[in-house]
Amino acid sequence: MSMRLEMGLFPVSKIIVGKRFAYKDETLTVDADELRKLALEEGDLKDVRFDAAAPGDSVRITNVLDAVEPLYKVSGRSCAYPGFLGPAKTAGEGRTHKLAGMCVVSSTHFLGPMTGIMSFREGIIDMCGPGAVHCTNSETANLVACYEPLDNASNEAHDDAVRLATLKIASRLAERTKDMEPVRVETFELGDVDPALPRVVYVDQVMHQASMVQTFMYGKNLGDSLPTLIHPNEMLDGAVVGANYKTQQKAPTYLHCNKPLIYELYRRHGVDLDFAGMIITRGHHDNQALKERSAQYVAKLATLLKADGAVLAFEGGGNSTVDYWLTVQALEQMGVRAVPIIYEVGRPGTGEFPLVFHVPEADAIVSKGMQGERIAAPAVERVIGSEVVEFYNGKSVNTREAFTLIDSDYYASEWAKDINNMVGKDY
């Protein structure tokens, strides 16, 4: 499918919460009153306040749900974050303006009871110190929107309200640039290449279990959907929105729009490979039969794309690893060489197996590094969000003070290993 996407970039390294919109020399000034009015216009939130944090600031952000990159569709059939901010028309072509290097970060709490998987798990972003490398969005300038739920709001309704408000705020900020000339423009197009180059497909396994652990595509959660072909430009343009709040497994919308593998495969397209496209598939199917069905479907789609090889990203843990490795196995058995990229869980010297599950066909595994490191988080000058938080294990801490935590308690630490170039090596 021929699609050409122009991404007009407006780099942001500093955010000022003010009374008007302005953009100059990578400094973004936002109109907090306008954004508050926009967030509350549906009547589904009690209030919202805004704060800003930049990389290196002595700031700790707590209660983090999502991080959304400001996108606005300047030309093209679709809109930014289609299915939420407009009709679910196919994204990935035309021109989109992006406030690059920044995110709108949603921070909130829930009033209703939570049990099991349908639980929000604390997410912390340290903007400085030893923990910064272990969390996603410590490297972006962040406009933090701290939301207050309505007194009678269910967890699901509040989650939906926060998601929509955050997407609207982010897109409104980018919309202010619609008549401005971007600092630079990047073009994404899968043009024809030497047919002798190996065709490589990107398989992106994302999470869906229930409320608090889900992923949306064009405004609808993946639910019981089958693996789906998707053009990488659709991802860059906001077709996929994250809503997985399982601590280290949290996958911010920002990451769906900036998956490192998409950029790497684009960079190598026409050089040493032919980027054949993407397959998006959900993890954590309820039983073995559904897992095998999904894995076989991914492999079938890869063969329809005439793929010689596949690289596989992984969002999740535990149960979802079975889906993941069965997909690797199905690809290999259908003649598509598979390269899984996954983190390890066994700590050195413990005798624990580093993978929850695996298959003998997996003979080209890339390790993103190991989870389980203990981090001494220093005291900070400022906390955005709740100062006292409770982790999934029941431990409560005052986050303004120094404390120790496991790296997996940091926000989206599973993806931080990608962004910060961690890797597992023999020793």
CSV table of C-alpha atoms in Angstrom, one decimal, residues 190 199-203 229-232 265 274-279 305:
chain,number,residue,atom,x,y,z
A,190,LEU,CA,7.7,2.6,1.7
A,199,ARG,CA,11.5,-8.7,3.1
A,200,VAL,CA,11.1,-8.1,6.8
A,201,VAL,CA,7.8,-7.6,8.7
A,202,TYR,CA,7.4,-6.0,12.1
A,203,VAL,CA,5.1,-7.9,14.5
A,229,LEU,CA,-2.1,-5.7,9.0
A,230,ILE,CA,-1.3,-2.0,9.6
A,231,HIS,CA,1.0,0.4,7.7
A,232,PRO,CA,3.7,1.8,9.9
A,265,LEU,CA,13.3,-0.5,9.8
A,274,ASP,CA,12.7,-4.3,2.4
A,275,PHE,CA,10.3,-3.2,5.1
A,276,ALA,CA,7.3,-5.2,4.2
A,277,GLY,CA,4.8,-3.7,6.7
A,278,MET,CA,3.4,-4.3,10.2
A,279,ILE,CA,1.2,-6.8,12.0
A,305,LEU,CA,3.3,-10.3,2.7
